[in-house]
JSON list of C-alpha atoms in Angstrom, two decimals:
[
{"chain": "A", "resi": 62, "resn": "UNK", "atom": "CA", "xyz": [23.29, -7.51, -10.46]},
{"chain": "A", "resi": 63, "resn": "UNK", "atom": "CA", "xyz": [21.61, -4.12, -9.33]},
{"chain": "A", "resi": 64, "resn": "UNK", "atom": "CA", "xyz": [18.79, -4.56, -6.83]},
{"chain": "A", "resi": 65, "resn": "UNK", "atom": "CA", "xyz": [15.49, -3.33, -8.23]},
{"chain": "A", "resi": 66, "resn": "UNK", "atom": "CA", "xyz": [13.60, -0.33, -7.03]},
{"chain": "A", "resi": 67, "resn": "UNK", "atom": "CA", "xyz": [10.03, -0.99, -6.05]},
{"chain": "A", "resi": 68, "resn": "UNK", "atom": "CA", "xyz": [7.72, 2.03, -5.16]},
{"chain": "A", "resi": 69, "resn": "UNK", "atom": "CA", "xyz": [4.26, 2.47, -3.93]},
{"chain": "A", "resi": 70, "resn": "UNK", "atom": "CA", "xyz": [2.23, 4.49, -6.05]},
{"chain": "A", "resi": 71, "resn": "UNK", "atom": "CA", "xyz": [-0.61, 6.14, -4.31]},
{"chain": "A", "resi": 72, "resn": "UNK", "atom": "CA", "xyz": [-3.84, 7.89, -5.87]},
{"chain": "A", "resi": 73, "resn": "UNK", "atom": "CA", "xyz": [-6.70, 9.68, -4.42]},
{"chain": "A", "resi": 74, "resn": "UNK", "atom": "CA", "xyz": [-9.48, 10.21, -6.98]},
{"chain": "A", "resi": 75, "resn": "UNK", "atom": "CA", "xyz": [-12.99, 11.16, -6.79]},
{"chain": "A", "resi": 76, "resn": "UNK", "atom": "CA", "xyz": [-15.67, 8.65, -5.33]},
{"chain": "A", "resi": 77, "resn": "UNK", "atom": "CA", "xyz": [-16.20, 5.53, -8.00]},
{"chain": "A", "resi": 78, "resn": "UNK", "atom": "CA", "xyz": [-12.98, 6.24, -9.89]},
{"chain": "A", "resi": 79, "resn": "UNK", "atom": "CA", "xyz": [-11.08, 4.09, -7.82]},
{"chain": "A", "resi": 80, "resn": "UNK", "atom": "CA", "xyz": [-11.93, 0.40, -9.59]},
{"chain": "A", "resi": 81, "resn": "UNK", "atom": "CA", "xyz": [-11.17, 2.29, -12.73]},
{"chain": "A", "resi": 82, "resn": "UNK", "atom": "CA", "xyz": [-7.62, 3.35, -11.57]},
{"chain": "A", "resi": 83, "resn": "UNK", "atom": "CA", "xyz": [-7.15, -0.14, -10.06]},
{"chain": "A", "resi": 84, "resn": "UNK", "atom": "CA", "xyz": [-8.14, -2.02, -13.61]},
{"chain": "A", "resi": 85, "resn": "UNK", "atom": "CA", "xyz": [-6.30, 0.37, -15.52]},
{"chain": "A", "resi": 86, "resn": "UNK", "atom": "CA", "xyz": [-3.03, -0.47, -13.66]},
{"chain": "A", "resi": 87, "resn": "UNK", "atom": "CA", "xyz": [-3.79, -4.15, -13.68]},
{"chain": "A", "resi": 88, "resn": "UNK", "atom": "CA", "xyz": [-4.23, -3.75, -17.66]},
{"chain": "A", "resi": 89, "resn": "UNK", "atom": "CA", "xyz": [-0.62, -2.50, -18.14]},
{"chain": "A", "resi": 90, "resn": "UNK", "atom": "CA", "xyz": [0.75, -5.11, -15.57]},
{"chain": "A", "resi": 91, "resn": "UNK", "atom": "CA", "xyz": [0.61, -3.84, -12.39]},
{"chain": "A", "resi": 92, "resn": "UNK", "atom": "CA", "xyz": [-1.58, -6.63, -10.60]},
{"chain": "A", "resi": 93, "resn": "UNK", "atom": "CA", "xyz": [-0.77, -5.71, -6.81]},
{"chain": "A", "resi": 94, "resn": "UNK", "atom": "CA", "xyz": [-3.44, -3.01, -6.09]},
{"chain": "A", "resi": 95, "resn": "UNK", "atom": "CA", "xyz": [-6.32, -2.42, -3.66]},
{"chain": "A", "resi": 96, "resn": "UNK", "atom": "CA", "xyz": [-8.82, 0.44, -3.22]},
{"chain": "A", "resi": 97, "resn": "UNK", "atom": "CA", "xyz": [-10.05, 1.93, -0.26]},
{"chain": "A", "resi": 98, "resn": "UNK", "atom": "CA", "xyz": [-12.90, 4.16, 0.56]},
{"chain": "A", "resi": 99, "resn": "UNK", "atom": "CA", "xyz": [-12.29, 7.47, 2.11]},
{"chain": "A", "resi": 100, "resn": "UNK", "atom": "CA", "xyz": [-14.41, 10.75, 3.47]},
{"chain": "A", "resi": 101, "resn": "UNK", "atom": "CA", "xyz": [-13.16, 14.28, 4.04]},
{"chain": "A", "resi": 102, "resn": "UNK", "atom": "CA", "xyz": [-13.40, 16.06, 7.36]},
{"chain": "A", "resi": 103, "resn": "UNK", "atom": "CA", "xyz": [-12.55, 19.47, 6.53]},
{"chain": "A", "resi": 104, "resn": "UNK", "atom": "CA", "xyz": [-15.13, 22.35, 5.83]},
{"chain": "A", "resi": 105, "resn": "UNK", "atom": "CA", "xyz": [-16.30, 23.32, 2.38]},
{"chain": "A", "resi": 106, "resn": "UNK", "atom": "CA", "xyz": [-14.59, 26.94, 2.30]},
{"chain": "A", "resi": 107, "resn": "UNK", "atom": "CA", "xyz": [-11.55, 24.86, 2.71]},
{"chain": "A", "resi": 108, "resn": "UNK", "atom": "CA", "xyz": [-12.31, 22.36, 0.14]},
{"chain": "A", "resi": 109, "resn": "UNK", "atom": "CA", "xyz": [-12.81, 25.10, -2.17]},
{"chain": "A", "resi": 110, "resn": "UNK", "atom": "CA", "xyz": [-9.60, 26.55, -1.50]},
{"chain": "A", "resi": 111, "resn": "UNK", "atom": "CA", "xyz": [-7.76, 23.29, -2.20]},
{"chain": "A", "resi": 112, "resn": "UNK", "atom": "CA", "xyz": [-9.36, 22.85, -5.22]},
{"chain": "A", "resi": 113, "resn": "UNK", "atom": "CA", "xyz": [-11.74, 20.00, -4.12]},
{"chain": "A", "resi": 114, "resn": "UNK", "atom": "CA", "xyz": [-15.31, 19.97, -4.54]},
{"chain": "A", "resi": 115, "resn": "UNK", "atom": "CA", "xyz": [-16.34, 16.18, -3.47]},
{"chain": "A", "resi": 116, "resn": "UNK", "atom": "CA", "xyz": [-15.13, 15.27, 0.00]},
{"chain": "A", "resi": 117, "resn": "UNK", "atom": "CA", "xyz": [-16.07, 11.13, -0.69]},
{"chain": "A", "resi": 118, "resn": "UNK", "atom": "CA", "xyz": [-12.99, 10.03, -2.44]},
{"chain": "A", "resi": 119, "resn": "UNK", "atom": "CA", "xyz": [-10.99, 6.62, -3.19]},
{"chain": "A", "resi": 120, "resn": "UNK", "atom": "CA", "xyz": [-7.42, 5.67, -2.28]},
{"chain": "A", "resi": 121, "resn": "UNK", "atom": "CA", "xyz": [-5.65, 3.55, -4.62]},
{"chain": "A", "resi": 122, "resn": "UNK", "atom": "CA", "xyz": [-2.61, 1.52, -3.57]},
{"chain": "A", "resi": 123, "resn": "UNK", "atom": "CA", "xyz": [-0.19, -0.07, -6.35]},
{"chain": "A", "resi": 124, "resn": "UNK", "atom": "CA", "xyz": [2.95, -1.61, -5.72]},
{"chain": "A", "resi": 125, "resn": "UNK", "atom": "CA", "xyz": [5.44, -2.20, -8.82]},
{"chain": "A", "resi": 126, "resn": "UNK", "atom": "CA", "xyz": [8.95, -1.92, -9.77]},
{"chain": "A", "resi": 127, "resn": "UNK", "atom": "CA", "xyz": [9.61, 1.68, -9.84]},
{"chain": "A", "resi": 128, "resn": "UNK", "atom": "CA", "xyz": [9.97, 2.16, -13.87]},
{"chain": "A", "resi": 129, "resn": "UNK", "atom": "CA", "xyz": [7.22, -0.01, -14.61]},
{"chain": "A", "resi": 130, "resn": "UNK", "atom": "CA", "xyz": [5.03, 2.32, -12.27]},
{"chain": "A", "resi": 131, "resn": "UNK", "atom": "CA", "xyz": [5.89, 5.53, -13.24]},
{"chain": "A", "resi": 132, "resn": "UNK", "atom": "CA", "xyz": [5.00, 4.71, -17.04]},
{"chain": "A", "resi": 133, "resn": "UNK", "atom": "CA", "xyz": [1.54, 3.37, -15.82]},
{"chain": "A", "resi": 134, "resn": "UNK", "atom": "CA", "xyz": [1.34, 6.35, -13.94]},
{"chain": "A", "resi": 135, "resn": "UNK", "atom": "CA", "xyz": [1.49, 8.71, -16.45]},
{"chain": "A", "resi": 136, "resn": "UNK", "atom": "CA", "xyz": [-1.22, 6.68, -18.31]},
{"chain": "A", "resi": 137, "resn": "UNK", "atom": "CA", "xyz": [-3.47, 7.00, -15.20]},
{"chain": "A", "resi": 138, "resn": "UNK", "atom": "CA", "xyz": [-2.69, 10.70, -14.84]},
{"chain": "A", "resi": 139, "resn": "UNK", "atom": "CA", "xyz": [-4.06, 11.17, -18.39]},
{"chain": "A", "resi": 140, "resn": "UNK", "atom": "CA", "xyz": [-7.11, 9.12, -17.87]},
{"chain": "A", "resi": 141, "resn": "UNK", "atom": "CA", "xyz": [-8.04, 10.84, -14.81]},
{"chain": "A", "resi": 142, "resn": "UNK", "atom": "CA", "xyz": [-7.21, 14.22, -15.78]},
{"chain": "A", "resi": 143, "resn": "UNK", "atom": "CA", "xyz": [-5.01, 14.23, -12.42]},
{"chain": "A", "resi": 144, "resn": "UNK", "atom": "CA", "xyz": [-3.18, 17.23, -14.00]},
{"chain": "A", "resi": 145, "resn": "UNK", "atom": "CA", "xyz": [-6.43, 19.37, -13.77]},
{"chain": "A", "resi": 146, "resn": "UNK", "atom": "CA", "xyz": [-8.10, 20.87, -10.74]},
{"chain": "A", "resi": 147, "resn": "UNK", "atom": "CA", "xyz": [-10.52, 19.09, -8.80]},
{"chain": "A", "resi": 148, "resn": "UNK", "atom": "CA", "xyz": [-9.60, 15.51, -10.13]},
{"chain": "A", "resi": 149, "resn": "UNK", "atom": "CA", "xyz": [-7.27, 13.99, -7.57]},
{"chain": "A", "resi": 150, "resn": "UNK", "atom": "CA", "xyz": [-3.92, 13.78, -7.04]},
{"chain": "A", "resi": 151, "resn": "UNK", "atom": "CA", "xyz": [-1.09, 10.94, -7.12]},
{"chain": "A", "resi": 152, "resn": "UNK", "atom": "CA", "xyz": [2.46, 10.55, -5.32]},
{"chain": "A", "resi": 153, "resn": "UNK", "atom": "CA", "xyz": [4.81, 7.80, -5.09]},
{"chain": "A", "resi": 154, "resn": "UNK", "atom": "CA", "xyz": [6.81, 6.44, -1.70]},
{"chain": "A", "resi": 155, "resn": "UNK", "atom": "CA", "xyz": [9.96, 4.35, -2.38]},
{"chain": "A", "resi": 156, "resn": "UNK", "atom": "CA", "xyz": [9.46, 0.57, -0.85]},
{"chain": "A", "resi": 157, "resn": "UNK", "atom": "CA", "xyz": [12.59, -0.76, 1.40]},
{"chain": "A", "resi": 158, "resn": "UNK", "atom": "CA", "xyz": [11.22, -4.21, 1.42]},
{"chain": "A", "resi": 159, "resn": "UNK", "atom": "CA", "xyz": [8.79, -6.41, -0.63]},
{"chain": "A", "resi": 160, "resn": "UNK", "atom": "CA", "xyz": [7.54, -10.07, 0.21]},
{"chain": "A", "resi": 161, "resn": "UNK", "atom": "CA", "xyz": [4.79, -11.68, -1.58]},
{"chain": "A", "resi": 162, "resn": "UNK", "atom": "CA", "xyz": [4.81, -14.34, -4.57]},
{"chain": "A", "resi": 163, "resn": "UNK", "atom": "CA", "xyz": [7.74, -14.33, -7.01]},
{"chain": "A", "resi": 164, "resn": "UNK", "atom": "CA", "xyz": [9.22, -11.35, -5.41]},
{"chain": "A", "resi": 165, "resn": "UNK", "atom": "CA", "xyz": [11.30, -10.92, -2.55]},
{"chain": "A", "resi": 166, "resn": "UNK", "atom": "CA", "xyz": [13.54, -8.03, -1.78]},
{"chain": "A", "resi": 167, "resn": "UNK", "atom": "CA", "xyz": [14.93, -8.71, 1.57]},
{"chain": "A", "resi": 168, "resn": "UNK", "atom": "CA", "xyz": [15.71, -5.48, 3.92]},
{"chain": "A", "resi": 169, "resn": "UNK", "atom": "CA", "xyz": [19.64, -5.13, 4.13]},
{"chain": "A", "resi": 170, "resn": "UNK", "atom": "CA", "xyz": [20.81, -3.27, 7.02]},
{"chain": "A", "resi": 171, "resn": "UNK", "atom": "CA", "xyz": [23.72, -1.75, 4.87]},
{"chain": "A", "resi": 172, "resn": "UNK", "atom": "CA", "xyz": [20.76, -0.17, 3.36]},
{"chain": "A", "resi": 173, "resn": "UNK", "atom": "CA", "xyz": [19.27, 1.42, 6.39]},
{"chain": "A", "resi": 174, "resn": "UNK", "atom": "CA", "xyz": [19.48, 5.31, 7.18]},
{"chain": "A", "resi": 175, "resn": "UNK", "atom": "CA", "xyz": [20.86, 5.78, 10.57]},
{"chain": "A", "resi": 176, "resn": "UNK", "atom": "CA", "xyz": [18.07, 8.52, 11.15]},
{"chain": "A", "resi": 177, "resn": "UNK", "atom": "CA", "xyz": [15.33, 6.71, 10.42]},
{"chain": "A", "resi": 178, "resn": "UNK", "atom": "CA", "xyz": [13.89, 4.89, 13.80]},
{"chain": "A", "resi": 179, "resn": "UNK", "atom": "CA", "xyz": [10.49, 3.89, 12.44]},
{"chain": "A", "resi": 180, "resn": "UNK", "atom": "CA", "xyz": [9.26, 1.95, 9.23]},
{"chain": "A", "resi": 181, "resn": "UNK", "atom": "CA", "xyz": [5.60, 1.66, 8.24]},
{"chain": "A", "resi": 182, "resn": "UNK", "atom": "CA", "xyz": [4.77, -2.00, 7.57]},
{"chain": "A", "resi": 183, "resn": "UNK", "atom": "CA", "xyz": [2.08, -2.56, 5.08]},
{"chain": "A", "resi": 184, "resn": "UNK", "atom": "CA", "xyz": [0.44, -5.96, 4.56]},
{"chain": "A", "resi": 185, "resn": "UNK", "atom": "CA", "xyz": [-2.72, -6.43, 2.44]},
{"chain": "A", "resi": 186, "resn": "UNK", "atom": "CA", "xyz": [-4.63, -9.74, 2.63]},
{"chain": "A", "resi": 187, "resn": "UNK", "atom": "CA", "xyz": [-8.33, -11.36, 1.72]},
{"chain": "A", "resi": 188, "resn": "UNK", "atom": "CA", "xyz": [-10.67, -9.97, 4.32]},
{"chain": "A", "resi": 189, "resn": "UNK", "atom": "CA", "xyz": [-10.59, -12.10, 7.57]},
{"chain": "A", "resi": 190, "resn": "UNK", "atom": "CA", "xyz": [-6.98, -12.73, 7.46]},
{"chain": "A", "resi": 191, "resn": "UNK", "atom": "CA", "xyz": [-6.34, -9.34, 8.70]},
{"chain": "A", "resi": 192, "resn": "UNK", "atom": "CA", "xyz": [-6.44, -10.21, 12.66]},
{"chain": "A", "resi": 193, "resn": "UNK", "atom": "CA", "xyz": [-4.13, -12.95, 12.11]},
{"chain": "A", "resi": 194, "resn": "UNK", "atom": "CA", "xyz": [-1.64, -10.56, 10.33]},
{"chain": "A", "resi": 195, "resn": "UNK", "atom": "CA", "xyz": [-1.98, -8.32, 13.66]},
{"chain": "A", "resi": 196, "resn": "UNK", "atom": "CA", "xyz": [-1.77, -11.47, 16.24]},
{"chain": "A", "resi": 197, "resn": "UNK", "atom": "CA", "xyz": [1.58, -12.75, 14.68]},
{"chain": "A", "resi": 198, "resn": "UNK", "atom": "CA", "xyz": [2.80, -9.23, 14.27]},
{"chain": "A", "resi": 199, "resn": "UNK", "atom": "CA", "xyz": [2.46, -8.39, 17.94]},
{"chain": "A", "resi": 200, "resn": "UNK", "atom": "CA", "xyz": [3.98, -11.71, 18.95]},
{"chain": "A", "resi": 201, "resn": "UNK", "atom": "CA", "xyz": [7.01, -10.71, 16.97]},
{"chain": "A", "resi": 202, "resn": "UNK", "atom": "CA", "xyz": [7.47, -7.21, 18.56]},
{"chain": "A", "resi": 203, "resn": "UNK", "atom": "CA", "xyz": [4.75, -4.68, 17.16]},
{"chain": "A", "resi": 204, "resn": "UNK", "atom": "CA", "xyz": [3.16, -2.52, 19.79]},
{"chain": "A", "resi": 205, "resn": "UNK", "atom": "CA", "xyz": [-0.08, -1.89, 17.80]},
{"chain": "A", "resi": 206, "resn": "UNK", "atom": "CA", "xyz": [-1.42, -1.92, 14.20]},
{"chain": "A", "resi": 207, "resn": "UNK", "atom": "CA", "xyz": [-4.63, -0.42, 12.15]},
{"chain": "A", "resi": 208, "resn": "UNK", "atom": "CA", "xyz": [-6.63, -2.22, 9.93]},
{"chain": "A", "resi": 209, "resn": "UNK", "atom": "CA", "xyz": [-8.72, -1.07, 6.95]},
{"chain": "A", "resi": 210, "resn": "UNK", "atom": "CA", "xyz": [-11.06, -2.81, 4.94]},
{"chain": "A", "resi": 211, "resn": "UNK", "atom": "CA", "xyz": [-10.93, -2.30, 1.01]},
{"chain": "A", "resi": 212, "resn": "UNK", "atom": "CA", "xyz": [-11.13, -3.97, -2.60]},
{"chain": "A", "resi": 213, "resn": "UNK", "atom": "CA", "xyz": [-8.61, -5.58, -4.51]},
{"chain": "A", "resi": 214, "resn": "UNK", "atom": "CA", "xyz": [-7.80, -6.21, -8.11]},
{"chain": "A", "resi": 215, "resn": "UNK", "atom": "CA", "xyz": [-4.72, -8.58, -7.55]},
{"chain": "A", "resi": 216, "resn": "UNK", "atom": "CA", "xyz": [-6.67, -11.68, -8.22]},
{"chain": "A", "resi": 217, "resn": "UNK", "atom": "CA", "xyz": [-7.53, -12.74, -11.57]},
{"chain": "A", "resi": 218, "resn": "UNK", "atom": "CA", "xyz": [-11.49, -11.33, -11.83]},
{"chain": "A", "resi": 219, "resn": "UNK", "atom": "CA", "xyz": [-14.22, -14.11, -12.32]},
{"chain": "A", "resi": 220, "resn": "UNK", "atom": "CA", "xyz": [-16.65, -13.33, -14.89]},
{"chain": "A", "resi": 221, "resn": "UNK", "atom": "CA", "xyz": [-20.27, -14.52, -13.96]},
{"chain": "A", "resi": 222, "resn": "UNK", "atom": "CA", "xyz": [-23.50, -14.41, -16.03]},
{"chain": "A", "resi": 223, "resn": "UNK", "atom": "CA", "xyz": [-25.08, -11.13, -17.06]},
{"chain": "A", "resi": 224, "resn": "UNK", "atom": "CA", "xyz": [-21.40, -9.55, -17.21]},
{"chain": "A", "resi": 225, "resn": "UNK", "atom": "CA", "xyz": [-20.97, -9.20, -13.61]},
{"chain": "A", "resi": 226, "resn": "UNK", "atom": "CA", "xyz": [-17.84, -8.88, -12.17]},
{"chain": "A", "resi": 227, "resn": "UNK", "atom": "CA", "xyz": [-16.46, -10.09, -8.54]},
{"chain": "A", "resi": 228, "resn": "UNK", "atom": "CA", "xyz": [-13.50, -8.12, -6.87]},
{"chain": "A", "resi": 229, "resn": "UNK", "atom": "CA", "xyz": [-11.88, -9.46, -4.04]},
{"chain": "A", "resi": 230, "resn": "UNK", "atom": "CA", "xyz": [-12.12, -8.00, -0.45]},
{"chain": "A", "resi": 231, "resn": "UNK", "atom": "CA", "xyz": [-9.12, -7.12, 1.18]},
{"chain": "A", "resi": 232, "resn": "UNK", "atom": "CA", "xyz": [-7.95, -5.94, 4.30]},
{"chain": "A", "resi": 233, "resn": "UNK", "atom": "CA", "xyz": [-4.69, -3.33, 4.50]},
{"chain": "A", "resi": 234, "resn": "UNK", "atom": "CA", "xyz": [-3.02, -3.64, 8.20]},
{"chain": "A", "resi": 235, "resn": "UNK", "atom": "CA", "xyz": [-0.35, -0.60, 8.99]},
{"chain": "A", "resi": 236, "resn": "UNK", "atom": "CA", "xyz": [2.10, -1.17, 11.59]},
{"chain": "A", "resi": 237, "resn": "UNK", "atom": "CA", "xyz": [4.40, 1.60, 12.70]},
{"chain": "A", "resi": 238, "resn": "UNK", "atom": "CA", "xyz": [7.15, -0.32, 13.87]},
{"chain": "A", "resi": 239, "resn": "UNK", "atom": "CA", "xyz": [10.91, 0.37, 15.63]},
{"chain": "A", "resi": 240, "resn": "UNK", "atom": "CA", "xyz": [13.57, -0.29, 13.21]},
{"chain": "A", "resi": 241, "resn": "UNK", "atom": "CA", "xyz": [15.05, -3.39, 15.40]},
{"chain": "A", "resi": 242, "resn": "UNK", "atom": "CA", "xyz": [11.53, -4.93, 15.34]},
{"chain": "A", "resi": 243, "resn": "UNK", "atom": "CA", "xyz": [10.89, -4.75, 11.57]},
{"chain": "A", "resi": 244, "resn": "UNK", "atom": "CA", "xyz": [13.19, -7.81, 10.27]},
{"chain": "A", "resi": 245, "resn": "UNK", "atom": "CA", "xyz": [11.15, -10.09, 12.59]},
{"chain": "A", "resi": 246, "resn": "UNK", "atom": "CA", "xyz": [7.81, -9.03, 12.23]},
{"chain": "A", "resi": 247, "resn": "UNK", "atom": "CA", "xyz": [8.48, -8.87, 8.68]},
{"chain": "A", "resi": 248, "resn": "UNK", "atom": "CA", "xyz": [9.58, -12.75, 8.44]},
{"chain": "A", "resi": 249, "resn": "UNK", "atom": "CA", "xyz": [7.12, -13.63, 11.12]},
{"chain": "A", "resi": 250, "resn": "UNK", "atom": "CA", "xyz": [4.03, -12.27, 8.97]},
{"chain": "A", "resi": 251, "resn": "UNK", "atom": "CA", "xyz": [5.38, -13.65, 5.83]},
{"chain": "A", "resi": 252, "resn": "UNK", "atom": "CA", "xyz": [5.75, -17.21, 7.06]},
{"chain": "A", "resi": 253, "resn": "UNK", "atom": "CA", "xyz": [2.39, -17.24, 9.05]},
{"chain": "A", "resi": 254, "resn": "UNK", "atom": "CA", "xyz": [0.53, -15.99, 6.11]},
{"chain": "A", "resi": 255, "resn": "UNK", "atom": "CA", "xyz": [2.48, -17.79, 3.43]},
{"chain": "A", "resi": 256, "resn": "UNK", "atom": "CA", "xyz": [2.91, -14.57, 1.65]},
{"chain": "A", "resi": 257, "resn": "UNK", "atom": "CA", "xyz": [5.08, -16.50, -0.81]},
{"chain": "A", "resi": 258, "resn": "UNK", "atom": "CA", "xyz": [2.32, -18.32, -2.23]},
{"chain": "A", "resi": 259, "resn": "UNK", "atom": "CA", "xyz": [0.17, -16.93, -5.24]},
{"chain": "A", "resi": 260, "resn": "UNK", "atom": "CA", "xyz": [-2.88, -15.12, -3.94]},
{"chain": "A", "resi": 261, "resn": "UNK", "atom": "CA", "xyz": [-2.18, -15.19, -0.26]},
{"chain": "A", "resi": 262, "resn": "UNK", "atom": "CA", "xyz": [-1.14, -11.35, -0.04]},
{"chain": "A", "resi": 263, "resn": "UNK", "atom": "CA", "xyz": [1.68, -8.75, -0.04]},
{"chain": "A", "resi": 264, "resn": "UNK", "atom": "CA", "xyz": [3.85, -7.33, 2.48]},
{"chain": "A", "resi": 265, "resn": "UNK", "atom": "CA", "xyz": [5.99, -4.11, 2.24]},
{"chain": "A", "resi": 266, "resn": "UNK", "atom": "CA", "xyz": [7.65, -1.44, 4.17]},
{"chain": "A", "resi": 267, "resn": "UNK", "atom": "CA", "xyz": [8.61, 2.39, 3.91]},
{"chain": "A", "resi": 268, "resn": "UNK", "atom": "CA", "xyz": [10.74, 4.55, 5.92]},
{"chain": "A", "resi": 269, "resn": "UNK", "atom": "CA", "xyz": [9.09, 6.86, 8.29]},
{"chain": "A", "resi": 270, "resn": "UNK", "atom": "CA", "xyz": [10.64, 10.47, 8.73]},
{"chain": "A", "resi": 271, "resn": "UNK", "atom": "CA", "xyz": [8.67, 11.57, 11.54]},
{"chain": "A", "resi": 272, "resn": "UNK", "atom": "CA", "xyz": [6.30, 10.42, 14.06]},
{"chain": "A", "resi": 273, "resn": "UNK", "atom": "CA", "xyz": [4.04, 11.86, 16.75]},
{"chain": "A", "resi": 274, "resn": "UNK", "atom": "CA", "xyz": [2.49, 10.29, 19.65]},
{"chain": "A", "resi": 275, "resn": "UNK", "atom": "CA", "xyz": [4.99, 7.26, 19.62]},
{"chain": "A", "resi": 276, "resn": "UNK", "atom": "CA", "xyz": [7.50, 6.40, 22.50]},
{"chain": "A", "resi": 277, "resn": "UNK", "atom": "CA", "xyz": [10.70, 6.95, 20.80]},
{"chain": "A", "resi": 278, "resn": "UNK", "atom": "CA", "xyz": [13.45, 5.67, 23.12]},
{"chain": "A", "resi": 279, "resn": "UNK", "atom": "CA", "xyz": [16.20, 3.51, 22.67]},
{"chain": "A", "resi": 280, "resn": "UNK", "atom": "CA", "xyz": [14.97, 0.37, 20.22]},
{"chain": "A", "resi": 281, "resn": "UNK", "atom": "CA", "xyz": [15.35, -2.59, 22.39]},
{"chain": "A", "resi": 282, "resn": "UNK", "atom": "CA", "xyz": [13.88, -6.09, 21.44]},
{"chain": "A", "resi": 283, "resn": "UNK", "atom": "CA", "xyz": [10.76, -7.05, 23.48]}
]
């Protein structure tokens, strides 16, 4: 059986539109999504030049099978008018490995590109569990990590009185790992956080084609 391809779908949309994008993705079957706040730092003249007038942005990350995600992406592009200037951008990245409830796609050594020295490991968990991810990853060989706060849509929404909706708070942990450490980190974090159980989070990796500011010596185990 051919191995299914998974992709990370990235949407950068105008302020307050992130939740709508995540809910639209969820409506069409993509439950693994998280929304993060962003703020631009370039001057207004440059913003006008690239067609962006509002520096307050929201970043939406969605993980799904590639074919399904592409179909949903077309619906989001139409809904958000991303084919028009000033409304945002969207792009995709191929996922190398993924671990969460009901989906485990292991990283196969024969699939590795010998020119790739680093991989980015993304882990999305409930708020408060990010430090546990970082500590576990460091013990398994990671040299550092970045933690970002956001909102998720992967858990079924709870309806409260007066039609209020609660969206779970999430933390995303980004780790740049030398390829010789990636498998150990992925397995350790997956086991420690019980990512194979529903509602415990999701982990995925993507190839990094270039790095700056990292030691790029020979890959050795700690």
